[in-house]
Short mmCIF file of N, CA, C and O in Angstrom, two decimals:
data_model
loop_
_atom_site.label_atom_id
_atom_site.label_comp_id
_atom_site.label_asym_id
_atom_site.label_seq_id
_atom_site.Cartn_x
_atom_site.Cartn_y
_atom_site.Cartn_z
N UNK A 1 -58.23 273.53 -25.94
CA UNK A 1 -58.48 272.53 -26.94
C UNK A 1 -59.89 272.69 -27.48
O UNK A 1 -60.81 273.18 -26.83
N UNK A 2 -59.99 272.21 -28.80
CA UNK A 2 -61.33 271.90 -29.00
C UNK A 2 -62.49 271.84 -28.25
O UNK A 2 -63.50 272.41 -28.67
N UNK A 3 -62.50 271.09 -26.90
CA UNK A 3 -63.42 270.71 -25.78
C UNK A 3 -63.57 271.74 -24.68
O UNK A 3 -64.35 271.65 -23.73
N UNK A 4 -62.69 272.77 -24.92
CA UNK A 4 -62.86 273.71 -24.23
C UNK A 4 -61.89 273.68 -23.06
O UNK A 4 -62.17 274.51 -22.19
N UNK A 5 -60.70 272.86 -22.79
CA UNK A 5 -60.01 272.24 -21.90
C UNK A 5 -58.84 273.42 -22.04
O UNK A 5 -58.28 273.63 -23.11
N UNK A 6 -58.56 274.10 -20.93
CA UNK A 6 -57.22 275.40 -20.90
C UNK A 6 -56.08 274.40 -20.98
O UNK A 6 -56.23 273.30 -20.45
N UNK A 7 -55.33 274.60 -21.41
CA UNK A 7 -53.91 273.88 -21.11
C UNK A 7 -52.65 274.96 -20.47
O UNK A 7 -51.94 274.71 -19.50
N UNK A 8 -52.64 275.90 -21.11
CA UNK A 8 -51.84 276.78 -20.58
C UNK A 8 -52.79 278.85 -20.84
O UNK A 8 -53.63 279.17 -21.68
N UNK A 9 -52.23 279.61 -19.90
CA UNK A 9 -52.68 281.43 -20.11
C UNK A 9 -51.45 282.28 -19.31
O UNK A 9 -50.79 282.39 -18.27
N UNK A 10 -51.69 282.78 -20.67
CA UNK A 10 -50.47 283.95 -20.38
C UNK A 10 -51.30 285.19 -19.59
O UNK A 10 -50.71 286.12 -19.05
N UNK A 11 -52.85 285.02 -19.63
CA UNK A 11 -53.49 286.31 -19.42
C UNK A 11 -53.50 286.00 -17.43
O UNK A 11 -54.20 286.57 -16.59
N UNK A 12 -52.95 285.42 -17.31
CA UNK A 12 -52.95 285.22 -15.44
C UNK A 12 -51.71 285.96 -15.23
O UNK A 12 -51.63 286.77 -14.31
N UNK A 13 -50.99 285.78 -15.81
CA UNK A 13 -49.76 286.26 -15.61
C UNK A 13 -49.83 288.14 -15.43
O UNK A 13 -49.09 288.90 -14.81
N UNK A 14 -51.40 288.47 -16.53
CA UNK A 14 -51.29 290.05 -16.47
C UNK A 14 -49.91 290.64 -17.18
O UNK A 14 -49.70 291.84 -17.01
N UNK A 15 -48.93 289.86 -17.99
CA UNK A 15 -47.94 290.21 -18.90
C UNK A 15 -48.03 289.12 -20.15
O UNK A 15 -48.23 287.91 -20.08
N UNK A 16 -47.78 290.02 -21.40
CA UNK A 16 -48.23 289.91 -22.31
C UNK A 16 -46.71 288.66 -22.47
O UNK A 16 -45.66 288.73 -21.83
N UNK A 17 -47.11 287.46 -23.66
CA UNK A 17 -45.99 286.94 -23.63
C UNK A 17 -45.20 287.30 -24.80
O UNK A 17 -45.77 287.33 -25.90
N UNK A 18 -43.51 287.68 -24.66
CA UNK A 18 -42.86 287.73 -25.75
C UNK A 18 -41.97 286.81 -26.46
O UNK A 18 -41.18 286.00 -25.98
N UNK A 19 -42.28 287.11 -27.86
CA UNK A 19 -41.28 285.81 -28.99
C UNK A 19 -41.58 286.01 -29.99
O UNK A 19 -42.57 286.45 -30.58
N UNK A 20 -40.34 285.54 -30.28
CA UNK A 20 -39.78 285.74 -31.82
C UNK A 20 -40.74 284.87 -33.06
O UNK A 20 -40.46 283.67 -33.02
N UNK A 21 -41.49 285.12 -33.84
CA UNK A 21 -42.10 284.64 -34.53
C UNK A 21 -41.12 284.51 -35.90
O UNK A 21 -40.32 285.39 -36.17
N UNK A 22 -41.30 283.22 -36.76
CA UNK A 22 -40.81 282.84 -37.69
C UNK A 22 -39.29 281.83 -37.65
O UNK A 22 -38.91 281.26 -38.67
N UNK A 23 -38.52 281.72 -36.28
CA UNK A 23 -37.79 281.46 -36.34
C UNK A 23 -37.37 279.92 -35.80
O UNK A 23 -36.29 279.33 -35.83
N UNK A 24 -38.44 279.60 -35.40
CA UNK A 24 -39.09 277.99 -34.86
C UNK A 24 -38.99 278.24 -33.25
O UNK A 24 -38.78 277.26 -32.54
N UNK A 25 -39.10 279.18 -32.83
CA UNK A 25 -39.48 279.31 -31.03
C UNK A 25 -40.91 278.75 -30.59
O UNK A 25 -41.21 278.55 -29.41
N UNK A 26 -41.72 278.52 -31.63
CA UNK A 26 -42.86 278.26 -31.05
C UNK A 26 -43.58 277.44 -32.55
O UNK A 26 -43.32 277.44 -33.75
N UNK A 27 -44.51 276.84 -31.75
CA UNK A 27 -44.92 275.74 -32.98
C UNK A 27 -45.23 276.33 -34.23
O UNK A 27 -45.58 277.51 -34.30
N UNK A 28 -45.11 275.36 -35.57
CA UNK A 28 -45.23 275.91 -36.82
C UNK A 28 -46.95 276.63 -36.95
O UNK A 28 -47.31 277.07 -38.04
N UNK A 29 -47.66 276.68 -36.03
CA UNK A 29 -48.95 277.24 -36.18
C UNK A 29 -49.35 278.70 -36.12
O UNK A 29 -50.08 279.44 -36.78
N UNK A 30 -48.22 278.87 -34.57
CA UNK A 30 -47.90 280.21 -33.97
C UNK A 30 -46.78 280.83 -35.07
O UNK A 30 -46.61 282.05 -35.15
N UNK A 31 -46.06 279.90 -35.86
CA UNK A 31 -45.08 280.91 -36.75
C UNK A 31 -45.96 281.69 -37.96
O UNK A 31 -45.78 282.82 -38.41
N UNK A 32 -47.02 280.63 -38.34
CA UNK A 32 -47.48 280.82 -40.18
C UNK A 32 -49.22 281.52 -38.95
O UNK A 32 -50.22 281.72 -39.63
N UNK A 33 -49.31 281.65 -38.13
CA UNK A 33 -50.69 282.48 -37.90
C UNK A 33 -50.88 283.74 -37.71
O UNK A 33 -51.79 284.42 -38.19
N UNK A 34 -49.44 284.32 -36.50
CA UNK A 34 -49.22 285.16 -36.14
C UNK A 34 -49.24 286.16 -37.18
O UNK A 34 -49.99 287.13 -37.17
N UNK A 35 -48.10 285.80 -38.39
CA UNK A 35 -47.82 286.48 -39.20
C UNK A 35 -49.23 287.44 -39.98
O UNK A 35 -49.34 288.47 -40.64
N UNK A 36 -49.90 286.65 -39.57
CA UNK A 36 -51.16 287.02 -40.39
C UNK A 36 -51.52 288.17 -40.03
O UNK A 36 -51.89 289.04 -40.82
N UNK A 37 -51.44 288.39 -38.10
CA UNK A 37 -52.00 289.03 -37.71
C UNK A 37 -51.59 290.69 -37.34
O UNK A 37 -50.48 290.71 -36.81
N UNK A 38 -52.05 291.76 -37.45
CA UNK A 38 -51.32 292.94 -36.89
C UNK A 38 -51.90 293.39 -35.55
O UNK A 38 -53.00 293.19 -35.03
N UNK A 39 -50.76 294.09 -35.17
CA UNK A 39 -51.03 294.63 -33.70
C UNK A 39 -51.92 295.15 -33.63
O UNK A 39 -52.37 295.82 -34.56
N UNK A 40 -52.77 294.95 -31.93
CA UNK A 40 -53.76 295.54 -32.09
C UNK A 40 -54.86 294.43 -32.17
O UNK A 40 -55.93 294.40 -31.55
N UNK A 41 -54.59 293.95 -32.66
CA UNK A 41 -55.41 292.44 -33.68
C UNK A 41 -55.81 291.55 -32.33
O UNK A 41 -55.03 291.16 -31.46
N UNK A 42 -57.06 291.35 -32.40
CA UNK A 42 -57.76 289.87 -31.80
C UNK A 42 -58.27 288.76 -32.31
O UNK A 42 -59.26 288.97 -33.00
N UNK A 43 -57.95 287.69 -32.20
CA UNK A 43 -58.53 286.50 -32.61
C UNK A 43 -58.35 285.46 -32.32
O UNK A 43 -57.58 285.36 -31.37
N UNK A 44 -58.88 284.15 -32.89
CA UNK A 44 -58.76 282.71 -32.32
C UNK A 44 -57.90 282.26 -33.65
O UNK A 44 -57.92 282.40 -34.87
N UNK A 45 -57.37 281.81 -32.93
CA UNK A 45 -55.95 280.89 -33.68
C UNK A 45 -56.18 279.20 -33.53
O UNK A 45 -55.66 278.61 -32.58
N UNK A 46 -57.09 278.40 -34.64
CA UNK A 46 -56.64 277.24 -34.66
C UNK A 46 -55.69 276.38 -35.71
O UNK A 46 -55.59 276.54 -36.92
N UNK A 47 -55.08 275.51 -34.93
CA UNK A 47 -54.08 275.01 -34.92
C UNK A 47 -54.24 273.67 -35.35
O UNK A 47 -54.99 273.14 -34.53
N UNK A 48 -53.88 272.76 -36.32
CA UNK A 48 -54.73 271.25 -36.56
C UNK A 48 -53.25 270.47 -35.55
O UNK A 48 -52.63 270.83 -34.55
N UNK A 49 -53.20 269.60 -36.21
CA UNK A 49 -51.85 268.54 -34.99
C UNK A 49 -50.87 268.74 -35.18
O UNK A 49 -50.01 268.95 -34.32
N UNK A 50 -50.61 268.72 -37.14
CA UNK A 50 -49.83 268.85 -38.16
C UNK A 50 -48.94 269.93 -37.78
O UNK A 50 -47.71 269.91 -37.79
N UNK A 51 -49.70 270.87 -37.45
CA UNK A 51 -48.77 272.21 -37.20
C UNK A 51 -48.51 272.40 -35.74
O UNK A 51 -48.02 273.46 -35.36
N UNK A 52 -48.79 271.47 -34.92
CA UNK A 52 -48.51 271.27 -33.28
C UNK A 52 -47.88 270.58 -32.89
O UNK A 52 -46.77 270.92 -33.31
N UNK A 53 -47.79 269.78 -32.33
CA UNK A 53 -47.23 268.75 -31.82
C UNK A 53 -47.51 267.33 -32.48
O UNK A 53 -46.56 266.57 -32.28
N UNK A 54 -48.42 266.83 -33.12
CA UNK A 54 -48.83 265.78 -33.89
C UNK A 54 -48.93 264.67 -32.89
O UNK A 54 -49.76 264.52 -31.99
N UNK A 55 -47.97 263.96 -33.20
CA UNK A 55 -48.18 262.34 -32.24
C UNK A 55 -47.78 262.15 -30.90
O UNK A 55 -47.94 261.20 -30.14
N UNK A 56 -46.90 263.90 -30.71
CA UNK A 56 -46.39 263.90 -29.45
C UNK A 56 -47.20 264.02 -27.98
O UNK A 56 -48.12 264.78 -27.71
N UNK A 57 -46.67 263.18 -27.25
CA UNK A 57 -47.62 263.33 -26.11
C UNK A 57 -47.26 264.46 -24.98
O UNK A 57 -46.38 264.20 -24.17
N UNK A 58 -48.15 266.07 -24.93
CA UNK A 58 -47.64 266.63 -24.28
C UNK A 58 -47.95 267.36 -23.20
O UNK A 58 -48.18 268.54 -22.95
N UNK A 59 -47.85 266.05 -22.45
CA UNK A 59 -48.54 266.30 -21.22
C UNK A 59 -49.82 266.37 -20.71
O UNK A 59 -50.33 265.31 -20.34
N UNK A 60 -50.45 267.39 -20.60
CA UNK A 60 -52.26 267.52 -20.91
C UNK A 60 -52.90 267.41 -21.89
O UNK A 60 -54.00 266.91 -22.09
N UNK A 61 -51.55 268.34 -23.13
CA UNK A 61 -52.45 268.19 -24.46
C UNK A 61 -51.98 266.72 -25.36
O UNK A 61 -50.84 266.51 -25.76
N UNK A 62 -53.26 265.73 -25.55
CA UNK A 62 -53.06 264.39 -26.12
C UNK A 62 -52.36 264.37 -27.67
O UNK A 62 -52.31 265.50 -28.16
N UNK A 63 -51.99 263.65 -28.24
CA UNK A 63 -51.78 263.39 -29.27
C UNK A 63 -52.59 263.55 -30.11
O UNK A 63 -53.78 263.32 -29.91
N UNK A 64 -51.99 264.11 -31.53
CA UNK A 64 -52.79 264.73 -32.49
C UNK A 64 -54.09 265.32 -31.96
O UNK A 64 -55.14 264.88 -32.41
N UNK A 65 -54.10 266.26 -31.07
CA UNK A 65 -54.84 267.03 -31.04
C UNK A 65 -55.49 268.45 -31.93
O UNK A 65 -54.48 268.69 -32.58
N UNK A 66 -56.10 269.10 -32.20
CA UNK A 66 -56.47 270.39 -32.33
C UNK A 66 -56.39 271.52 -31.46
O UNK A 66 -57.21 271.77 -30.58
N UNK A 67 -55.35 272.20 -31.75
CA UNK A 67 -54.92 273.32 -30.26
C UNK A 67 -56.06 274.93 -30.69
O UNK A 67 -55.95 275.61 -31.71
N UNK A 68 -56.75 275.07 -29.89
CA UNK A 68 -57.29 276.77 -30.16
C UNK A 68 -56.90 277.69 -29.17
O UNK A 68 -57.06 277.64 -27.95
N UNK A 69 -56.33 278.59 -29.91
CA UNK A 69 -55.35 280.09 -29.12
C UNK A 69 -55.79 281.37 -29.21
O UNK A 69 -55.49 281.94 -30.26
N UNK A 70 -56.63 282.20 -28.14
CA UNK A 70 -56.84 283.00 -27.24
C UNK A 70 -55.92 283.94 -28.43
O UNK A 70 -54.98 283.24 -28.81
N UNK A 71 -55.92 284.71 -28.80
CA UNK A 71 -54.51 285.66 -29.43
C UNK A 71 -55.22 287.32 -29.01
O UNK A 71 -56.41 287.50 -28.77
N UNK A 72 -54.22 288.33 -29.00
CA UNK A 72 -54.35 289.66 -28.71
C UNK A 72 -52.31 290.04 -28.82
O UNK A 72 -51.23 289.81 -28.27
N UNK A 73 -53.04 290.84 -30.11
CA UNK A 73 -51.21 291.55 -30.65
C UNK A 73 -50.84 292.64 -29.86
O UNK A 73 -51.72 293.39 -30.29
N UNK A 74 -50.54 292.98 -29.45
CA UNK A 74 -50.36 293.67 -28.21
C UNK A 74 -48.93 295.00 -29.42
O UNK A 74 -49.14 295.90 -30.24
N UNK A 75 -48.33 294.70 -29.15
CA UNK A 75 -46.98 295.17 -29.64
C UNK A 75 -46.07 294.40 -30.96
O UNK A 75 -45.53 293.29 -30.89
N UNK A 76 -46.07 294.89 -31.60
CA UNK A 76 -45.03 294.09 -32.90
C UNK A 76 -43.65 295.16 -33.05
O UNK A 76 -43.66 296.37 -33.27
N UNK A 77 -42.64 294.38 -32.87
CA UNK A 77 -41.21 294.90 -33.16
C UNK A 77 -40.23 294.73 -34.19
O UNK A 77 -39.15 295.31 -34.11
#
């Protein structure tokens, strides 16, 4: 988050995570950001609420939050 608070890492895992981008598997932030990006590609991905979860309460991450995402394109198929 914004505050610097982890909520979730795929990089513990030491496997890269896979999904389908564009098809609503993952929030509208990760659909319209990714796209942006090409393999290979590093960067920070923020996310406003609008394109997250908004009013939903989820779990650690509060309502209407600002989500920021760690990204590394690893492979595109």
């Amino acid at each position: 988050m914004l505050n610097g608070t982890e909520f979730d890492t795929s990089y513990d895992d030491n496997k890269p995570l896979e999904l389908k981008v564009g098809v609503g598997q993952v929030i509208r932030g990760w659909d319209e950001g990714l796209q942006l990006m090409k393999e290979g590609e590093k960067g920070r991905l923020f996310v406003p609420a609008y394109l997250a979860y908004e009013g939903q309460n989820r779990g650690t991450i509060p309502p209407y939050s600002v989500l920021v995402f760690e990204m590394h394109i690893v492979d595109i198929k």
